[in-house]
Amino acid sequence: MTAPMERIQVLDTIEKDIVTCLHSAGTALMELSKEKSSLKQAESQTHLFLKTLGQVESKLTEQINYLTQVSTGQPHEGSIYASQKVLQMAWHRLEHVRSRLNELEKNKHRIQTRTVQRQQIPGHQDMNNQQVN
């Protein structure tokens, strides 16, 4: 396979990893937004998100380093607009994933605070049990 095709396949893999990140973040947010959320499930999805995000960042850094090497000190061999646009869009998706992660962290903290506050209210458990019965 030619080098440009390999580069495109790597970028395609990065894009799929970004989709995985977004899916994990969305699943974690959905879990945290439930009335009775499973922190274990949310943490599992958050861990997957962070792991995949690290891989995306590493792979994008490799791509940027490669583009930096081939774009300096060598004669122009054609337009790299398409590659730049793909990279720009990948960076945009990465920034979106980061903003979603921040949102997830805020929601997690808010839910944990609410849970702690509920546990500190005397008789709160008794009221819940009476409402269920």
mmCIF file with all atom_site columns, C-alpha atoms in Angstrom:
data_model
loop_
_atom_site.group_PDB
_atom_site.id
_atom_site.type_symbol
_atom_site.label_atom_id
_atom_site.label_alt_id
_atom_site.label_comp_id
_atom_site.label_asym_id
_atom_site.label_entity_id
_atom_site.label_seq_id
_atom_site.pdbx_PDB_ins_code
_atom_site.Cartn_x
_atom_site.Cartn_y
_atom_site.Cartn_z
_atom_site.occupancy
_atom_site.B_iso_or_equiv
_atom_site.pdbx_formal_charge
_atom_site.auth_seq_id
_atom_site.auth_comp_id
_atom_site.auth_asym_id
_atom_site.auth_atom_id
_atom_site.pdbx_PDB_model_num
ATOM 1   C CA . MET A 1 1   ? 0.000   0.000  0.000  1.00 0.00 ? 1   MET A CA 1
ATOM 2   C CA . THR A 1 2   ? 1.197   3.507  -0.719 1.00 0.00 ? 2   THR A CA 1
ATOM 3   C CA . ALA A 1 3   ? 2.269   5.830  2.069  1.00 0.00 ? 3   ALA A CA 1
ATOM 4   C CA . PRO A 1 4   ? -0.570  8.340  1.479  1.00 0.00 ? 4   PRO A CA 1
ATOM 5   C CA . MET A 1 5   ? -3.143  5.546  1.679  1.00 0.00 ? 5   MET A CA 1
ATOM 6   C CA . GLU A 1 6   ? -1.608  4.333  4.943  1.00 0.00 ? 6   GLU A CA 1
ATOM 7   C CA . ARG A 1 7   ? -1.793  7.867  6.326  1.00 0.00 ? 7   ARG A CA 1
ATOM 8   C CA . ILE A 1 8   ? -5.433  8.115  5.329  1.00 0.00 ? 8   ILE A CA 1
ATOM 9   C CA . GLN A 1 9   ? -6.162  4.786  7.029  1.00 0.00 ? 9   GLN A CA 1
ATOM 10  C CA . VAL A 1 10  ? -4.463  6.016  10.205 1.00 0.00 ? 10  VAL A CA 1
ATOM 11  C CA . LEU A 1 11  ? -6.601  9.163  10.096 1.00 0.00 ? 11  LEU A CA 1
ATOM 12  C CA . ASP A 1 12  ? -9.678  6.992  9.578  1.00 0.00 ? 12  ASP A CA 1
ATOM 13  C CA . THR A 1 13  ? -8.722  4.968  12.658 1.00 0.00 ? 13  THR A CA 1
ATOM 14  C CA . ILE A 1 14  ? -8.285  8.189  14.617 1.00 0.00 ? 14  ILE A CA 1
ATOM 15  C CA . GLU A 1 15  ? -11.727 9.318  13.534 1.00 0.00 ? 15  GLU A CA 1
ATOM 16  C CA . LYS A 1 16  ? -13.234 6.011  14.698 1.00 0.00 ? 16  LYS A CA 1
ATOM 17  C CA . ASP A 1 17  ? -11.475 6.441  18.043 1.00 0.00 ? 17  ASP A CA 1
ATOM 18  C CA . ILE A 1 18  ? -12.992 9.909  18.346 1.00 0.00 ? 18  ILE A CA 1
ATOM 19  C CA . VAL A 1 19  ? -16.429 8.407  17.726 1.00 0.00 ? 19  VAL A CA 1
ATOM 20  C CA . THR A 1 20  ? -15.697 5.865  20.477 1.00 0.00 ? 20  THR A CA 1
ATOM 21  C CA . CYS A 1 21  ? -14.731 8.743  22.795 1.00 0.00 ? 21  CYS A CA 1
ATOM 22  C CA . LEU A 1 22  ? -17.951 10.583 22.092 1.00 0.00 ? 22  LEU A CA 1
ATOM 23  C CA . HIS A 1 23  ? -19.997 7.428  22.574 1.00 0.00 ? 23  HIS A CA 1
ATOM 24  C CA . SER A 1 24  ? -18.305 6.675  25.904 1.00 0.00 ? 24  SER A CA 1
ATOM 25  C CA . ALA A 1 25  ? -18.793 10.243 27.110 1.00 0.00 ? 25  ALA A CA 1
ATOM 26  C CA . GLY A 1 26  ? -22.441 10.182 26.060 1.00 0.00 ? 26  GLY A CA 1
ATOM 27  C CA . THR A 1 27  ? -23.052 6.856  27.783 1.00 0.00 ? 27  THR A CA 1
ATOM 28  C CA . ALA A 1 28  ? -21.412 8.106  30.969 1.00 0.00 ? 28  ALA A CA 1
ATOM 29  C CA . LEU A 1 29  ? -23.491 11.300 30.883 1.00 0.00 ? 29  LEU A CA 1
ATOM 30  C CA . MET A 1 30  ? -26.676 9.313  30.361 1.00 0.00 ? 30  MET A CA 1
ATOM 31  C CA . GLU A 1 31  ? -25.782 7.044  33.267 1.00 0.00 ? 31  GLU A CA 1
ATOM 32  C CA . LEU A 1 32  ? -25.083 10.004 35.548 1.00 0.00 ? 32  LEU A CA 1
ATOM 33  C CA . SER A 1 33  ? -28.326 11.722 34.561 1.00 0.00 ? 33  SER A CA 1
ATOM 34  C CA . LYS A 1 34  ? -30.416 8.757  35.723 1.00 0.00 ? 34  LYS A CA 1
ATOM 35  C CA . GLU A 1 35  ? -32.214 9.044  39.051 1.00 0.00 ? 35  GLU A CA 1
ATOM 36  C CA . LYS A 1 36  ? -30.432 5.912  40.278 1.00 0.00 ? 36  LYS A CA 1
ATOM 37  C CA . SER A 1 37  ? -27.185 6.022  38.364 1.00 0.00 ? 37  SER A CA 1
ATOM 38  C CA . SER A 1 38  ? -24.537 3.340  38.507 1.00 0.00 ? 38  SER A CA 1
ATOM 39  C CA . LEU A 1 39  ? -21.294 5.095  39.391 1.00 0.00 ? 39  LEU A CA 1
ATOM 40  C CA . LYS A 1 40  ? -19.407 1.929  38.451 1.00 0.00 ? 40  LYS A CA 1
ATOM 41  C CA . GLN A 1 41  ? -20.861 2.027  34.929 1.00 0.00 ? 41  GLN A CA 1
ATOM 42  C CA . ALA A 1 42  ? -20.221 5.772  34.642 1.00 0.00 ? 42  ALA A CA 1
ATOM 43  C CA . GLU A 1 43  ? -16.636 5.370  35.836 1.00 0.00 ? 43  GLU A CA 1
ATOM 44  C CA . SER A 1 44  ? -16.094 2.482  33.424 1.00 0.00 ? 44  SER A CA 1
ATOM 45  C CA . GLN A 1 45  ? -17.275 4.617  30.503 1.00 0.00 ? 45  GLN A CA 1
ATOM 46  C CA . THR A 1 46  ? -15.205 7.566  31.733 1.00 0.00 ? 46  THR A CA 1
ATOM 47  C CA . HIS A 1 47  ? -12.119 5.327  31.940 1.00 0.00 ? 47  HIS A CA 1
ATOM 48  C CA . LEU A 1 48  ? -12.732 4.088  28.375 1.00 0.00 ? 48  LEU A CA 1
ATOM 49  C CA . PHE A 1 49  ? -13.188 7.695  27.255 1.00 0.00 ? 49  PHE A CA 1
ATOM 50  C CA . LEU A 1 50  ? -9.929  8.854  28.830 1.00 0.00 ? 50  LEU A CA 1
ATOM 51  C CA . LYS A 1 51  ? -7.991  5.861  27.509 1.00 0.00 ? 51  LYS A CA 1
ATOM 52  C CA . THR A 1 52  ? -9.265  6.363  23.966 1.00 0.00 ? 52  THR A CA 1
ATOM 53  C CA . LEU A 1 53  ? -8.747  10.123 24.188 1.00 0.00 ? 53  LEU A CA 1
ATOM 54  C CA . GLY A 1 54  ? -5.101  9.511  25.112 1.00 0.00 ? 54  GLY A CA 1
ATOM 55  C CA . GLN A 1 55  ? -4.709  7.252  22.091 1.00 0.00 ? 55  GLN A CA 1
ATOM 56  C CA . VAL A 1 56  ? -6.306  9.862  19.826 1.00 0.00 ? 56  VAL A CA 1
ATOM 57  C CA . GLU A 1 57  ? -4.013  12.563 21.141 1.00 0.00 ? 57  GLU A CA 1
ATOM 58  C CA . SER A 1 58  ? -0.950  10.355 20.653 1.00 0.00 ? 58  SER A CA 1
ATOM 59  C CA . LYS A 1 59  ? -1.917  9.360  17.107 1.00 0.00 ? 59  LYS A CA 1
ATOM 60  C CA . LEU A 1 60  ? -2.730  12.944 16.144 1.00 0.00 ? 60  LEU A CA 1
ATOM 61  C CA . THR A 1 61  ? 0.613   14.085 17.519 1.00 0.00 ? 61  THR A CA 1
ATOM 62  C CA . GLU A 1 62  ? 2.331   11.483 15.329 1.00 0.00 ? 62  GLU A CA 1
ATOM 63  C CA . GLN A 1 63  ? 0.412   12.739 12.296 1.00 0.00 ? 63  GLN A CA 1
ATOM 64  C CA . ILE A 1 64  ? 1.278   16.361 13.053 1.00 0.00 ? 64  ILE A CA 1
ATOM 65  C CA . ASN A 1 65  ? 4.947   15.483 13.513 1.00 0.00 ? 65  ASN A CA 1
ATOM 66  C CA . TYR A 1 66  ? 4.918   13.637 10.198 1.00 0.00 ? 66  TYR A CA 1
ATOM 67  C CA . LEU A 1 67  ? 3.270   16.569 8.416  1.00 0.00 ? 67  LEU A CA 1
ATOM 68  C CA . THR A 1 68  ? 5.790   18.938 9.984  1.00 0.00 ? 68  THR A CA 1
ATOM 69  C CA . GLN A 1 69  ? 8.701   16.814 8.745  1.00 0.00 ? 69  GLN A CA 1
ATOM 70  C CA . VAL A 1 70  ? 7.450   16.420 5.194  1.00 0.00 ? 70  VAL A CA 1
ATOM 71  C CA . SER A 1 71  ? 6.351   20.029 4.842  1.00 0.00 ? 71  SER A CA 1
ATOM 72  C CA . THR A 1 72  ? 9.700   21.592 5.775  1.00 0.00 ? 72  THR A CA 1
ATOM 73  C CA . GLY A 1 73  ? 12.785  21.621 3.621  1.00 0.00 ? 73  GLY A CA 1
ATOM 74  C CA . GLN A 1 74  ? 11.291  19.669 0.754  1.00 0.00 ? 74  GLN A CA 1
ATOM 75  C CA . PRO A 1 75  ? 10.047  20.845 -2.611 1.00 0.00 ? 75  PRO A CA 1
ATOM 76  C CA . HIS A 1 76  ? 6.314   21.260 -3.027 1.00 0.00 ? 76  HIS A CA 1
ATOM 77  C CA . GLU A 1 77  ? 4.809   18.133 -4.565 1.00 0.00 ? 77  GLU A CA 1
ATOM 78  C CA . GLY A 1 78  ? 1.147   19.052 -4.583 1.00 0.00 ? 78  GLY A CA 1
ATOM 79  C CA . SER A 1 79  ? -1.620  20.381 -2.445 1.00 0.00 ? 79  SER A CA 1
ATOM 80  C CA . ILE A 1 80  ? -1.928  19.243 1.136  1.00 0.00 ? 80  ILE A CA 1
ATOM 81  C CA . TYR A 1 81  ? -5.204  21.106 1.615  1.00 0.00 ? 81  TYR A CA 1
ATOM 82  C CA . ALA A 1 82  ? -7.240  17.914 1.996  1.00 0.00 ? 82  ALA A CA 1
ATOM 83  C CA . SER A 1 83  ? -4.869  16.519 4.621  1.00 0.00 ? 83  SER A CA 1
ATOM 84  C CA . GLN A 1 84  ? -4.849  19.817 6.488  1.00 0.00 ? 84  GLN A CA 1
ATOM 85  C CA . LYS A 1 85  ? -8.631  19.930 6.429  1.00 0.00 ? 85  LYS A CA 1
ATOM 86  C CA . VAL A 1 86  ? -8.876  16.362 7.754  1.00 0.00 ? 86  VAL A CA 1
ATOM 87  C CA . LEU A 1 87  ? -6.416  17.203 10.505 1.00 0.00 ? 87  LEU A CA 1
ATOM 88  C CA . GLN A 1 88  ? -8.226  20.430 11.333 1.00 0.00 ? 88  GLN A CA 1
ATOM 89  C CA . MET A 1 89  ? -11.528 18.560 11.604 1.00 0.00 ? 89  MET A CA 1
ATOM 90  C CA . ALA A 1 90  ? -9.902  15.896 13.793 1.00 0.00 ? 90  ALA A CA 1
ATOM 91  C CA . TRP A 1 91  ? -8.582  18.619 16.108 1.00 0.00 ? 91  TRP A CA 1
ATOM 92  C CA . HIS A 1 92  ? -12.024 20.185 16.187 1.00 0.00 ? 92  HIS A CA 1
ATOM 93  C CA . ARG A 1 93  ? -13.558 16.843 17.170 1.00 0.00 ? 93  ARG A CA 1
ATOM 94  C CA . LEU A 1 94  ? -10.874 16.397 19.829 1.00 0.00 ? 94  LEU A CA 1
ATOM 95  C CA . GLU A 1 95  ? -11.697 19.801 21.325 1.00 0.00 ? 95  GLU A CA 1
ATOM 96  C CA . HIS A 1 96  ? -15.367 18.867 21.293 1.00 0.00 ? 96  HIS A CA 1
ATOM 97  C CA . VAL A 1 97  ? -14.574 15.637 23.130 1.00 0.00 ? 97  VAL A CA 1
ATOM 98  C CA . ARG A 1 98  ? -12.578 17.594 25.710 1.00 0.00 ? 98  ARG A CA 1
ATOM 99  C CA . SER A 1 99  ? -15.464 19.987 26.289 1.00 0.00 ? 99  SER A CA 1
ATOM 100 C CA . ARG A 1 100 ? -17.826 17.030 26.701 1.00 0.00 ? 100 ARG A CA 1
ATOM 101 C CA . LEU A 1 101 ? -15.405 15.517 29.219 1.00 0.00 ? 101 LEU A CA 1
ATOM 102 C CA . ASN A 1 102 ? -15.431 18.735 31.230 1.00 0.00 ? 102 ASN A CA 1
ATOM 103 C CA . GLU A 1 103 ? -19.214 18.676 31.136 1.00 0.00 ? 103 GLU A CA 1
ATOM 104 C CA . LEU A 1 104 ? -19.176 15.053 32.295 1.00 0.00 ? 104 LEU A CA 1
ATOM 105 C CA . GLU A 1 105 ? -16.867 15.897 35.185 1.00 0.00 ? 105 GLU A CA 1
ATOM 106 C CA . LYS A 1 106 ? -19.127 18.780 36.263 1.00 0.00 ? 106 LYS A CA 1
ATOM 107 C CA . ASN A 1 107 ? -22.196 16.532 36.170 1.00 0.00 ? 107 ASN A CA 1
ATOM 108 C CA . LYS A 1 108 ? -20.412 13.779 38.069 1.00 0.00 ? 108 LYS A CA 1
ATOM 109 C CA . HIS A 1 109 ? -19.370 16.235 40.779 1.00 0.00 ? 109 HIS A CA 1
ATOM 110 C CA . ARG A 1 110 ? -22.891 17.693 40.951 1.00 0.00 ? 110 ARG A CA 1
ATOM 111 C CA . ILE A 1 111 ? -24.475 14.234 41.333 1.00 0.00 ? 111 ILE A CA 1
ATOM 112 C CA . GLN A 1 112 ? -21.927 13.137 43.915 1.00 0.00 ? 112 GLN A CA 1
ATOM 113 C CA . THR A 1 113 ? -22.551 16.324 45.896 1.00 0.00 ? 113 THR A CA 1
ATOM 114 C CA . ARG A 1 114 ? -26.301 15.752 45.716 1.00 0.00 ? 114 ARG A CA 1
ATOM 115 C CA . THR A 1 115 ? -25.868 12.136 46.861 1.00 0.00 ? 115 THR A CA 1
ATOM 116 C CA . VAL A 1 116 ? -23.703 13.197 49.811 1.00 0.00 ? 116 VAL A CA 1
ATOM 117 C CA . GLN A 1 117 ? -26.216 15.886 50.768 1.00 0.00 ? 117 GLN A CA 1
ATOM 118 C CA . ARG A 1 118 ? -29.075 13.369 50.679 1.00 0.00 ? 118 ARG A CA 1
ATOM 119 C CA . GLN A 1 119 ? -27.129 11.001 52.903 1.00 0.00 ? 119 GLN A CA 1
ATOM 120 C CA . GLN A 1 120 ? -26.470 13.767 55.425 1.00 0.00 ? 120 GLN A CA 1
ATOM 121 C CA . ILE A 1 121 ? -30.150 14.697 55.845 1.00 0.00 ? 121 ILE A CA 1
ATOM 122 C CA . PRO A 1 122 ? -31.432 12.904 58.989 1.00 0.00 ? 122 PRO A CA 1
ATOM 123 C CA . GLY A 1 123 ? -34.427 10.723 58.246 1.00 0.00 ? 123 GLY A CA 1
ATOM 124 C CA . HIS A 1 124 ? -33.938 11.037 54.483 1.00 0.00 ? 124 HIS A CA 1
ATOM 125 C CA . GLN A 1 125 ? -33.707 7.269  54.116 1.00 0.00 ? 125 GLN A CA 1
ATOM 126 C CA . ASP A 1 126 ? -36.836 6.841  56.259 1.00 0.00 ? 126 ASP A CA 1
ATOM 127 C CA . MET A 1 127 ? -38.754 9.257  53.993 1.00 0.00 ? 127 MET A CA 1
ATOM 128 C CA . ASN A 1 128 ? -37.634 7.346  50.910 1.00 0.00 ? 128 ASN A CA 1
ATOM 129 C CA . ASN A 1 129 ? -38.729 4.055  52.445 1.00 0.00 ? 129 ASN A CA 1
ATOM 130 C CA . GLN A 1 130 ? -42.147 5.519  53.372 1.00 0.00 ? 130 GLN A CA 1
ATOM 131 C CA . GLN A 1 131 ? -42.640 6.881  49.856 1.00 0.00 ? 131 GLN A CA 1
ATOM 132 C CA . VAL A 1 132 ? -41.865 3.485  48.336 1.00 0.00 ? 132 VAL A CA 1
ATOM 133 C CA . ASN A 1 133 ? -44.320 1.713  50.679 1.00 0.00 ? 133 ASN A CA 1
#
